[in-house]
mmCIF file of C-alpha atoms and ligand atoms in Angstrom:
data_model
loop_
_atom_site.group_PDB
_atom_site.id
_atom_site.type_symbol
_atom_site.label_atom_id
_atom_site.label_comp_id
_atom_site.label_asym_id
_atom_site.label_seq_id
_atom_site.Cartn_x
_atom_site.Cartn_y
_atom_site.Cartn_z
ATOM 1 C CA MET P 1 109.776 188.964 -188.828
ATOM 2 C CA PRO P 2 112.001 191.418 -190.754
ATOM 3 C CA PRO P 3 111.109 194.937 -190.517
ATOM 4 C CA ASP P 4 109.036 196.039 -193.684
ATOM 5 C CA PRO P 5 111.168 198.602 -195.385
ATOM 6 C CA SER P 6 108.240 201.170 -195.487
ATOM 7 C CA SER P 7 107.968 200.839 -191.509
ATOM 8 C CA VAL P 8 111.472 202.154 -191.321
ATOM 9 C CA THR P 9 111.048 205.180 -193.542
ATOM 10 C CA ASP P 10 107.372 206.190 -193.099
ATOM 11 C CA ASP P 11 107.081 208.942 -190.501
ATOM 12 C CA PRO P 12 104.330 208.178 -187.897
ATOM 13 C CA ALA P 13 101.897 210.797 -189.030
ATOM 14 C CA SER P 14 101.900 209.835 -192.684
ATOM 15 C CA LEU P 15 101.756 206.075 -191.843
ATOM 16 C CA ALA P 16 98.775 206.707 -189.440
ATOM 17 C CA ARG P 17 97.010 208.625 -192.348
ATOM 18 C CA ARG P 18 97.520 205.685 -194.725
ATOM 19 C CA VAL P 19 96.289 203.209 -191.982
ATOM 20 C CA ALA P 20 93.217 205.425 -191.437
ATOM 21 C CA ASP P 21 92.531 205.128 -195.315
ATOM 22 C CA GLY P 22 92.395 201.465 -194.982
ATOM 23 C CA ASP P 23 95.622 200.984 -197.047
ATOM 24 C CA LEU P 24 96.475 197.263 -196.402
ATOM 25 C CA SER P 25 100.136 197.625 -196.850
ATOM 26 C CA ALA P 26 100.224 200.465 -194.397
ATOM 27 C CA VAL P 27 98.173 198.416 -191.853
ATOM 28 C CA SER P 28 100.775 195.726 -192.355
ATOM 29 C CA ALA P 29 103.748 197.974 -191.758
ATOM 30 C CA ALA P 30 102.088 199.416 -188.754
ATOM 31 C CA LEU P 31 101.665 195.920 -187.200
ATOM 32 C CA ASN P 32 105.114 195.122 -187.950
ATOM 33 C CA ARG P 33 106.275 198.279 -186.350
ATOM 34 C CA ILE P 34 104.532 197.767 -183.025
ATOM 35 C CA ASP P 35 105.877 194.212 -183.051
ATOM 36 C CA ASP P 36 109.392 195.621 -182.940
ATOM 37 C CA ASP P 37 110.303 196.294 -179.453
ATOM 38 C CA ARG P 38 113.737 197.793 -179.908
ATOM 39 C CA PRO P 39 113.991 200.847 -177.525
ATOM 40 C CA ALA P 40 115.102 203.002 -180.504
ATOM 41 C CA ASN P 41 111.853 202.344 -182.159
ATOM 42 C CA ARG P 42 109.559 203.023 -179.186
ATOM 43 C CA GLU P 43 108.881 206.676 -179.719
ATOM 44 C CA ALA P 44 107.853 206.081 -183.347
ATOM 45 C CA VAL P 45 105.457 203.471 -182.130
ATOM 46 C CA LEU P 46 103.919 205.780 -179.518
ATOM 47 C CA ALA P 47 103.583 208.601 -181.960
ATOM 48 C CA LEU P 48 101.857 206.262 -184.493
ATOM 49 C CA LEU P 49 99.414 204.978 -181.725
ATOM 50 C CA ASP P 50 98.781 208.373 -180.658
ATOM 51 C CA ALA P 51 97.854 209.625 -184.183
ATOM 52 C CA LEU P 52 95.564 206.736 -184.501
ATOM 53 C CA GLU P 53 93.844 207.257 -181.189
ATOM 54 C CA GLY P 54 92.617 210.624 -182.361
ATOM 55 C CA GLY P 55 90.977 208.995 -185.438
ATOM 56 C CA ARG P 56 88.118 206.729 -185.980
ATOM 57 C CA HIS P 57 87.476 203.634 -184.278
ATOM 58 C CA GLY P 58 85.805 200.706 -185.979
ATOM 59 C CA ALA P 59 83.842 198.305 -183.884
ATOM 60 C CA ARG P 60 85.835 195.847 -181.953
ATOM 61 C CA ILE P 61 84.361 192.301 -181.669
ATOM 62 C CA GLY P 62 85.790 189.386 -179.738
ATOM 63 C CA VAL P 63 85.019 185.805 -180.837
ATOM 64 C CA THR P 64 85.719 183.263 -178.186
ATOM 65 C CA GLY P 65 84.881 179.750 -177.350
ATOM 66 C CA ALA P 66 86.307 176.349 -176.884
ATOM 67 C CA PRO P 67 88.863 174.787 -179.197
ATOM 68 C CA GLY P 68 87.252 173.519 -182.350
ATOM 69 C CA SER P 69 83.728 175.125 -181.636
ATOM 70 C CA GLY P 70 84.000 176.638 -185.053
ATOM 71 C CA LYS P 71 85.329 180.248 -184.525
ATOM 72 C CA SER P 72 87.292 180.515 -187.665
ATOM 73 C CA THR P 73 84.530 178.957 -189.870
ATOM 74 C CA LEU P 74 82.160 181.412 -188.421
ATOM 75 C CA LEU P 75 84.398 184.311 -188.924
ATOM 76 C CA ASP P 76 84.951 183.295 -192.620
ATOM 77 C CA ALA P 77 81.229 183.181 -193.122
ATOM 78 C CA LEU P 78 80.752 186.495 -191.299
ATOM 79 C CA VAL P 79 83.266 188.391 -193.315
ATOM 80 C CA SER P 80 82.189 187.098 -196.642
ATOM 81 C CA ARG P 81 78.768 188.359 -195.878
ATOM 82 C CA LEU P 82 79.839 191.664 -194.450
ATOM 83 C CA HIS P 83 81.916 192.395 -197.534
ATOM 84 C CA THR P 84 78.873 192.037 -199.737
ATOM 85 C CA GLU P 85 77.505 194.803 -197.658
ATOM 86 C CA GLY P 86 80.496 196.956 -198.307
ATOM 87 C CA ARG P 87 81.986 196.854 -194.989
ATOM 88 C CA SER P 88 85.657 196.638 -194.443
ATOM 89 C CA VAL P 89 86.995 193.920 -192.047
ATOM 90 C CA GLY P 90 90.259 193.020 -190.241
ATOM 91 C CA ILE P 91 90.849 189.873 -188.236
ATOM 92 C CA LEU P 92 93.194 189.189 -185.566
ATOM 93 C CA ALA P 93 93.519 185.503 -184.799
ATOM 94 C CA VAL P 94 95.323 185.152 -181.320
ATOM 95 C CA ASP P 95 96.703 181.934 -180.206
ATOM 96 C CA PRO P 96 97.124 182.382 -176.530
ATOM 97 C CA SER P 97 98.560 178.855 -176.062
ATOM 98 C CA SER P 98 101.804 179.658 -177.975
ATOM 99 C CA GLN P 99 104.491 181.900 -176.795
ATOM 100 C CA ARG P 100 105.914 184.810 -178.901
ATOM 101 C CA THR P 101 109.360 184.023 -180.120
ATOM 102 C CA GLY P 102 110.781 187.174 -181.618
ATOM 103 C CA GLY P 103 107.750 187.763 -183.650
ATOM 104 C CA ALA P 104 107.686 184.153 -185.177
ATOM 105 C CA LEU P 105 104.565 182.250 -185.012
ATOM 106 C CA LEU P 106 104.627 178.804 -183.539
ATOM 107 C CA GLY P 107 101.163 177.925 -184.730
ATOM 108 C CA ASP P 108 98.823 179.409 -187.164
ATOM 109 C CA ARG P 109 95.364 178.090 -186.618
ATOM 110 C CA MET P 110 93.191 180.420 -188.839
ATOM 111 C CA ARG P 111 92.776 179.951 -192.479
ATOM 112 C CA LEU P 112 90.372 182.122 -194.403
ATOM 113 C CA GLY P 113 88.319 180.520 -197.181
ATOM 114 C CA SER P 114 88.525 181.636 -200.741
ATOM 115 C CA ALA P 115 85.452 183.994 -200.527
ATOM 116 C CA ALA P 116 87.005 185.951 -197.611
ATOM 117 C CA ARG P 117 90.427 185.956 -199.232
ATOM 118 C CA GLU P 118 88.976 187.305 -202.516
ATOM 119 C CA ALA P 119 86.987 189.922 -200.445
ATOM 120 C CA GLY P 120 90.412 191.412 -199.426
ATOM 121 C CA VAL P 121 89.902 190.807 -195.747
ATOM 122 C CA PHE P 122 92.885 191.691 -193.571
ATOM 123 C CA LEU P 123 94.055 188.869 -191.483
ATOM 124 C CA ARG P 124 96.979 188.763 -189.038
ATOM 125 C CA SER P 125 97.787 185.818 -186.621
ATOM 126 C CA LEU P 126 99.399 186.447 -183.358
ATOM 127 C CA ALA P 127 101.009 184.024 -180.857
ATOM 128 C CA ALA P 128 100.290 186.165 -177.830
ATOM 129 C CA ARG P 129 100.858 184.459 -174.372
ATOM 130 C CA ASP P 130 102.869 186.345 -171.815
ATOM 131 C CA GLN P 131 103.970 184.630 -168.621
ATOM 132 C CA LEU P 132 100.798 185.604 -166.816
ATOM 133 C CA GLY P 133 98.949 183.396 -169.294
ATOM 134 C CA GLY P 134 97.005 186.357 -170.567
ATOM 135 C CA LEU P 135 96.904 188.165 -173.878
ATOM 136 C CA SER P 136 99.964 190.249 -174.405
ATOM 137 C CA GLU P 137 99.995 193.981 -174.672
ATOM 138 C CA ILE P 138 100.759 193.729 -178.348
ATOM 139 C CA THR P 139 97.424 192.210 -178.905
ATOM 140 C CA GLY P 140 95.742 195.426 -177.629
ATOM 141 C CA ALA P 141 98.026 197.524 -179.702
ATOM 142 C CA SER P 142 97.383 195.519 -182.861
ATOM 143 C CA LEU P 143 93.662 195.918 -182.439
ATOM 144 C CA ASP P 144 94.170 199.627 -181.913
ATOM 145 C CA VAL P 145 95.835 199.669 -185.450
ATOM 146 C CA LEU P 146 93.173 197.545 -186.948
ATOM 147 C CA SER P 147 90.203 199.508 -185.548
ATOM 148 C CA ALA P 148 91.653 202.574 -186.909
ATOM 149 C CA ALA P 149 91.650 200.991 -190.454
ATOM 150 C CA PHE P 150 88.501 199.016 -190.671
ATOM 151 C CA ASP P 151 84.703 199.298 -190.127
ATOM 152 C CA LEU P 152 84.782 196.082 -187.952
ATOM 153 C CA VAL P 153 87.703 194.237 -186.231
ATOM 154 C CA PHE P 154 87.248 190.692 -185.143
ATOM 155 C CA VAL P 155 89.628 188.970 -182.679
ATOM 156 C CA GLU P 156 89.508 185.206 -182.333
ATOM 157 C CA THR P 157 90.798 183.783 -179.142
ATOM 158 C CA VAL P 158 90.492 180.387 -177.590
ATOM 159 C CA GLY P 159 88.845 180.717 -174.278
ATOM 160 C CA VAL P 160 86.481 179.150 -171.835
ATOM 161 C CA GLY P 161 85.379 180.974 -168.833
ATOM 162 C CA GLN P 162 87.716 183.273 -166.933
ATOM 163 C CA SER P 163 90.101 183.814 -169.701
ATOM 164 C CA GLU P 164 87.354 185.834 -171.323
ATOM 165 C CA ALA P 165 87.998 188.516 -168.723
ATOM 166 C CA GLY P 166 91.290 189.479 -170.679
ATOM 167 C CA VAL P 167 89.699 189.925 -174.023
ATOM 168 C CA THR P 168 86.846 191.871 -172.693
ATOM 169 C CA ASP P 169 89.405 194.726 -171.829
ATOM 170 C CA LEU P 170 89.955 194.928 -175.658
ATOM 171 C CA VAL P 171 86.599 194.634 -177.307
ATOM 172 C CA GLU P 172 83.203 196.223 -177.036
ATOM 173 C CA THR P 173 81.152 193.240 -178.199
ATOM 174 C CA LEU P 174 81.904 189.632 -177.116
ATOM 175 C CA ILE P 175 80.533 186.606 -179.097
ATOM 176 C CA PHE P 176 80.665 183.204 -177.378
ATOM 177 C CA VAL P 177 80.641 180.275 -179.744
ATOM 178 C CA ALA P 178 79.310 177.162 -178.126
ATOM 179 C CA GLN P 179 79.230 173.581 -179.373
ATOM 180 C CA PRO P 180 75.801 171.598 -179.236
ATOM 181 C CA ALA P 181 75.668 169.656 -176.034
ATOM 182 C CA SER P 182 79.136 170.955 -174.997
ATOM 183 C CA GLY P 183 78.174 170.855 -171.491
ATOM 184 C CA ASP P 184 75.193 171.322 -169.029
ATOM 185 C CA LEU P 185 74.066 174.411 -167.461
ATOM 186 C CA ILE P 186 76.055 173.750 -164.244
ATOM 187 C CA GLN P 187 79.315 173.438 -166.223
ATOM 188 C CA PHE P 188 78.725 176.752 -168.033
ATOM 189 C CA MET P 189 77.867 178.433 -164.807
ATOM 190 C CA LYS P 190 80.883 176.956 -163.070
ATOM 191 C CA ALA P 191 83.208 177.991 -165.778
ATOM 192 C CA GLY P 192 81.934 181.603 -165.428
ATOM 193 C CA ILE P 193 81.022 181.676 -169.158
ATOM 194 C CA LEU P 194 77.626 183.366 -168.831
ATOM 195 C CA GLU P 195 78.902 186.491 -167.202
ATOM 196 C CA TRP P 196 80.797 188.134 -170.078
ATOM 197 C CA PRO P 197 79.561 187.456 -173.577
ATOM 198 C CA ASP P 198 77.009 189.998 -175.264
ATOM 199 C CA ILE P 199 75.972 187.342 -177.821
ATOM 200 C CA PHE P 200 75.967 183.622 -177.736
ATOM 201 C CA PHE P 201 76.042 181.559 -180.924
ATOM 202 C CA VAL P 202 75.400 177.744 -180.738
ATOM 203 C CA ASN P 203 77.284 176.605 -183.871
ATOM 204 C CA LYS P 204 76.870 173.287 -185.701
ATOM 205 C CA SER P 205 73.115 173.401 -185.690
ATOM 206 C CA ASP P 206 73.331 170.956 -188.673
ATOM 207 C CA LEU P 207 74.155 168.282 -186.151
ATOM 208 C CA GLY P 208 70.572 168.059 -185.147
ATOM 209 C CA GLY P 209 68.453 168.647 -182.086
ATOM 210 C CA ARG P 210 71.327 168.956 -179.646
ATOM 211 C CA ALA P 211 71.929 172.630 -180.644
ATOM 212 C CA GLU P 212 68.345 173.505 -179.504
ATOM 213 C CA ARG P 213 68.980 171.970 -176.045
ATOM 214 C CA THR P 214 72.058 173.960 -175.617
ATOM 215 C CA VAL P 215 70.273 177.197 -176.690
ATOM 216 C CA ALA P 216 67.610 176.340 -174.043
ATOM 217 C CA GLU P 217 70.185 175.820 -171.344
ATOM 218 C CA LEU P 218 72.067 179.020 -172.092
ATOM 219 C CA ARG P 219 68.870 180.945 -172.068
ATOM 220 C CA ALA P 220 67.852 179.599 -168.733
ATOM 221 C CA GLY P 221 71.334 180.167 -167.295
ATOM 222 C CA LEU P 222 71.227 183.844 -168.379
ATOM 223 C CA THR P 223 68.169 184.452 -166.243
ATOM 224 C CA LEU P 224 69.937 183.084 -163.043
ATOM 225 C CA GLY P 225 73.465 184.406 -162.930
ATOM 226 C CA HIS P 226 75.251 187.619 -162.524
ATOM 227 C CA ARG P 227 75.646 189.620 -165.728
ATOM 228 C CA ARG P 228 78.345 192.141 -166.346
ATOM 229 C CA ASP P 229 75.862 194.640 -168.032
ATOM 230 C CA PRO P 230 72.397 194.064 -166.742
ATOM 231 C CA GLY P 231 71.012 196.642 -169.224
ATOM 232 C CA PHE P 232 71.454 194.345 -172.224
ATOM 233 C CA GLU P 233 69.968 190.931 -172.564
ATOM 234 C CA PRO P 234 72.315 188.692 -174.676
ATOM 235 C CA PRO P 235 70.687 186.998 -177.454
ATOM 236 C CA VAL P 236 71.218 183.275 -177.754
ATOM 237 C CA LEU P 237 71.362 182.239 -181.513
ATOM 238 C CA ALA P 238 71.870 179.105 -183.321
ATOM 239 C CA GLY P 239 73.152 178.296 -186.760
ATOM 240 C CA SER P 240 75.756 176.633 -188.764
ATOM 241 C CA ALA P 241 78.848 178.380 -189.701
ATOM 242 C CA ARG P 242 79.662 175.513 -192.200
ATOM 243 C CA ASP P 243 76.345 175.870 -194.164
ATOM 244 C CA GLY P 244 76.014 179.680 -193.683
ATOM 245 C CA VAL P 245 72.902 179.331 -191.505
ATOM 246 C CA GLY P 246 72.183 182.008 -188.948
ATOM 247 C CA ILE P 247 74.840 184.364 -190.184
ATOM 248 C CA ASP P 248 72.425 187.326 -191.073
ATOM 249 C CA GLU P 249 71.054 186.998 -187.781
ATOM 250 C CA LEU P 250 74.449 187.111 -186.000
ATOM 251 C CA ILE P 251 75.265 190.244 -187.988
ATOM 252 C CA ALA P 252 72.077 191.832 -187.036
ATOM 253 C CA ALA P 253 72.779 190.921 -183.319
ATOM 254 C CA ILE P 254 76.193 192.533 -183.504
ATOM 255 C CA ASP P 255 74.838 195.607 -185.045
ATOM 256 C CA ALA P 256 72.065 195.713 -182.332
ATOM 257 C CA HIS P 257 74.712 195.425 -179.678
ATOM 258 C CA GLN P 258 76.751 198.244 -181.100
ATOM 259 C CA ALA P 259 73.636 200.510 -181.282
ATOM 260 C CA TYR P 260 72.803 199.707 -177.770
ATOM 261 C CA LEU P 261 76.349 200.757 -176.608
ATOM 262 C CA LYS P 262 76.111 203.981 -178.454
ATOM 263 C CA ALA P 263 72.432 204.800 -177.289
ATOM 264 C CA SER P 264 73.159 203.849 -173.527
ATOM 265 C CA GLY P 265 76.572 205.384 -173.156
ATOM 266 C CA GLN P 266 77.819 201.943 -172.219
ATOM 267 C CA GLY P 267 80.238 202.090 -175.099
ATOM 268 C CA GLY P 268 82.161 204.877 -173.588
ATOM 269 C CA ILE P 269 82.118 203.360 -170.307
ATOM 270 C CA ARG P 270 83.469 200.008 -171.620
ATOM 271 C CA ARG P 271 86.171 201.869 -173.514
ATOM 272 C CA ARG P 272 87.230 203.815 -170.392
ATOM 273 C CA GLU P 273 87.258 200.642 -168.202
ATOM 274 C CA GLY P 274 89.287 198.711 -170.861
ATOM 275 C CA ARG P 275 91.885 201.345 -171.050
ATOM 276 C CA ILE P 276 92.211 201.415 -167.258
ATOM 277 C CA ALA P 277 92.515 197.608 -167.044
ATOM 278 C CA ARG P 278 94.982 197.503 -169.654
ATOM 279 C CA ALA P 279 97.189 200.018 -167.989
ATOM 280 C CA ARG P 280 96.826 198.308 -164.745
ATOM 281 C CA THR P 281 97.706 194.881 -166.180
ATOM 282 C CA ALA P 282 100.828 196.316 -167.903
ATOM 283 C CA ILE P 283 101.959 198.185 -164.973
ATOM 284 C CA VAL P 284 101.589 195.093 -162.608
ATOM 285 C CA TRP P 285 103.279 192.949 -165.229
ATOM 286 C CA ARG P 286 106.308 195.187 -165.536
ATOM 287 C CA TYR P 287 106.664 196.499 -162.028
ATOM 288 C CA GLY P 288 104.553 194.264 -159.788
ATOM 289 C CA ARG P 289 102.065 195.317 -157.127
ATOM 290 C CA PHE P 290 104.872 197.126 -155.379
ATOM 291 C CA GLY P 291 105.367 199.394 -158.431
ATOM 292 C CA LEU P 292 101.688 200.084 -158.634
ATOM 293 C CA ALA P 293 101.767 201.063 -154.985
ATOM 294 C CA ARG P 294 104.756 203.147 -155.582
ATOM 295 C CA LEU P 295 103.011 205.048 -158.264
ATOM 296 C CA GLY P 296 100.105 205.804 -155.729
ATOM 297 C CA GLY P 297 97.774 202.899 -156.556
ATOM 298 C CA GLU P 298 94.914 202.347 -159.114
ATOM 299 C CA GLY P 299 93.530 205.776 -158.619
ATOM 300 C CA VAL P 300 96.452 207.342 -160.203
ATOM 301 C CA ILE P 301 95.882 205.193 -163.381
ATOM 302 C CA GLU P 302 92.300 206.061 -163.426
ATOM 303 C CA ALA P 303 93.063 209.848 -163.144
ATOM 304 C CA ARG P 304 95.613 209.757 -165.906
ATOM 305 C CA VAL P 305 93.321 207.842 -168.323
ATOM 306 C CA ASP P 306 90.612 210.291 -167.595
ATOM 307 C CA ALA P 307 92.884 213.335 -168.051
ATOM 308 C CA HIS P 308 94.173 212.156 -171.360
ATOM 309 C CA PRO P 309 91.253 210.827 -173.551
ATOM 310 C CA GLY P 310 93.001 211.475 -176.885
ATOM 311 C CA VAL P 311 96.200 209.778 -175.787
ATOM 312 C CA SER P 312 96.975 206.266 -176.727
ATOM 313 C CA ILE P 313 96.892 203.914 -173.815
ATOM 314 C CA GLU P 314 100.468 202.716 -174.722
ATOM 315 C CA ARG P 315 101.713 206.117 -174.202
ATOM 316 C CA ILE P 316 100.009 206.350 -170.867
ATOM 317 C CA ILE P 317 101.494 203.137 -169.786
ATOM 318 C CA HIS P 318 104.962 204.223 -170.928
ATOM 319 C CA ASP P 319 104.713 207.468 -169.135
ATOM 320 C CA LEU P 320 103.524 205.769 -165.840
ATOM 321 C CA GLY P 321 106.291 203.345 -166.142
ATOM 322 C CA ARG P 322 108.935 206.093 -166.408
ATOM 323 C CA GLU P 323 107.471 207.635 -163.198
ATOM 324 C CA ILE P 324 107.731 204.433 -161.378
ATOM 325 C CA GLU P 325 111.349 203.904 -162.431
ATOM 326 C CA HIS P 326 112.123 207.490 -161.325
ATOM 327 C CA ALA P 327 110.435 206.818 -157.855
ATOM 328 C CA PHE P 328 112.459 203.762 -157.327
ATOM 329 C CA ALA P 329 115.601 205.523 -158.262
ATOM 330 C CA THR P 330 114.806 208.358 -155.815
ATOM 331 C CA PRO P 331 115.172 207.507 -152.083
ATOM 332 C CA SER P 332 111.692 207.510 -150.578
ATOM 333 C CA GLY P 333 110.804 210.030 -147.945
ATOM 334 C CA ASP P 334 112.053 213.113 -149.731
HETATM 335 N N1 LIG L 401 79.060 170.196 -188.788
HETATM 336 C C1 LIG L 401 79.729 171.306 -188.577
HETATM 337 N N2 LIG L 401 81.012 171.460 -188.446
HETATM 338 C C2 LIG L 401 81.631 172.791 -188.285
HETATM 339 C C3 LIG L 401 80.838 173.836 -188.365
HETATM 340 N N3 LIG L 401 81.689 174.933 -188.118
HETATM 341 C C4 LIG L 401 82.884 174.500 -187.963
HETATM 342 N N4 LIG L 401 82.925 173.047 -188.220
HETATM 343 C C5 LIG L 401 83.988 172.235 -188.221
HETATM 344 O O1 LIG L 401 84.491 172.227 -186.865
HETATM 345 C C6 LIG L 401 86.059 172.066 -186.916
HETATM 346 C C7 LIG L 401 86.680 173.259 -186.130
HETATM 347 O O2 LIG L 401 86.332 174.521 -186.880
HETATM 348 P P1 LIG L 401 87.173 175.704 -186.676
HETATM 349 O O3 LIG L 401 86.483 176.893 -187.414
HETATM 350 O O4 LIG L 401 88.625 175.447 -186.957
HETATM 351 O O5 LIG L 401 86.979 175.969 -185.149
HETATM 352 P P2 LIG L 401 87.861 176.926 -184.146
HETATM 353 O O6 LIG L 401 86.940 177.216 -183.015
HETATM 354 O O7 LIG L 401 88.277 177.977 -184.956
HETATM 355 O O8 LIG L 401 89.053 176.017 -183.577
HETATM 356 P P3 LIG L 401 90.446 176.589 -183.004
HETATM 357 O O9 LIG L 401 90.884 177.830 -183.575
HETATM 358 O O10 LIG L 401 91.394 175.537 -183.083
HETATM 359 O O11 LIG L 401 90.091 176.818 -181.447
HETATM 360 C C8 LIG L 401 86.353 171.937 -188.359
HETATM 361 O O12 LIG L 401 86.513 170.763 -188.739
HETATM 362 C C9 LIG L 401 85.175 172.599 -189.017
HETATM 363 O O13 LIG L 401 84.898 172.213 -190.288
HETATM 364 C C10 LIG L 401 79.389 173.705 -188.464
HETATM 365 O O14 LIG L 401 78.658 174.751 -188.571
HETATM 366 N N5 LIG L 401 78.956 172.386 -188.666
HETATM 367 MG MG1 LIG L 402 90.203 178.996 -185.196
#
């Protein structure tokens, strides 16, 4: 993607101000800037992310589920409804199956319907697989930009089971979109699906009674398995994204979960854990377990995150990386 001219000339502080005002062209420029990984660009990116870190943070909501379960259709219905309530929305559609190639997209699976387009919803697609098969760091940085700009930010990822663990580092509320009769309870449990999501939405209820059976199985499963956050009982909802059924209930469930996070303090806990996990993943990805050990282990990451609450996680990762490189350049034992 060629750099947006404004991303070259804007200084980080003024670009951050325009992003925080929800200026769509500034959001676009900021996303282009963080996608530009030339070393000369690095300090400007970190300054931008630091400036955004100190500002507001809109709700971050993950939407995950098997291919074709209806995630994009559901987002389309959600954002149209949210817009009528006067809430600003950004969407990041991540395709983890395609590799980044110099910023170019190999596949763009998300199309917004006309209502959402007219509502001025901001949508960016990202091909975001790194060699670990997880979401790349740029996914996290992109969400940091979007949540500084909008009341709600949704990230759509294809995922079944364990791959949810990566997106949970980035969002506060995770919605799992299931298909009717997409599997029996044993399969859900084997795949580890029940552990992470905060809200389950069984889509395509227009297909008949099979949706009810899936709702019942999920509810039963949730009483059995290990839950990441025992303090919140995830609602299992059903509806039809295509027909706009169950959308109001889903928005109410999202708001209820966000309210729970604030009231219980879990929001802050998740945010801290997410930042630590992002730093750990990035350090191990760049320098290996040996690099992490050379740094002094995971405790050093935790301490650094706790000591710098107003600093972007990207800056913390950058600084830790410099320290590891320095440690490797210095003979050990002195
Ligand atoms: N009958 C019915 N079909 C639906 C519903 N929601 C989505 N679909 C259809 O299911 C198919 C997949 O929908 P998408 O929204 O693209 O699903 P997705 O989960 O985003 O798919 P990927 O991004 O490829 O993983 C499309 O043909 C939709 O029209 C629904 O509520 N009822
Ligand atoms: Mg989709």
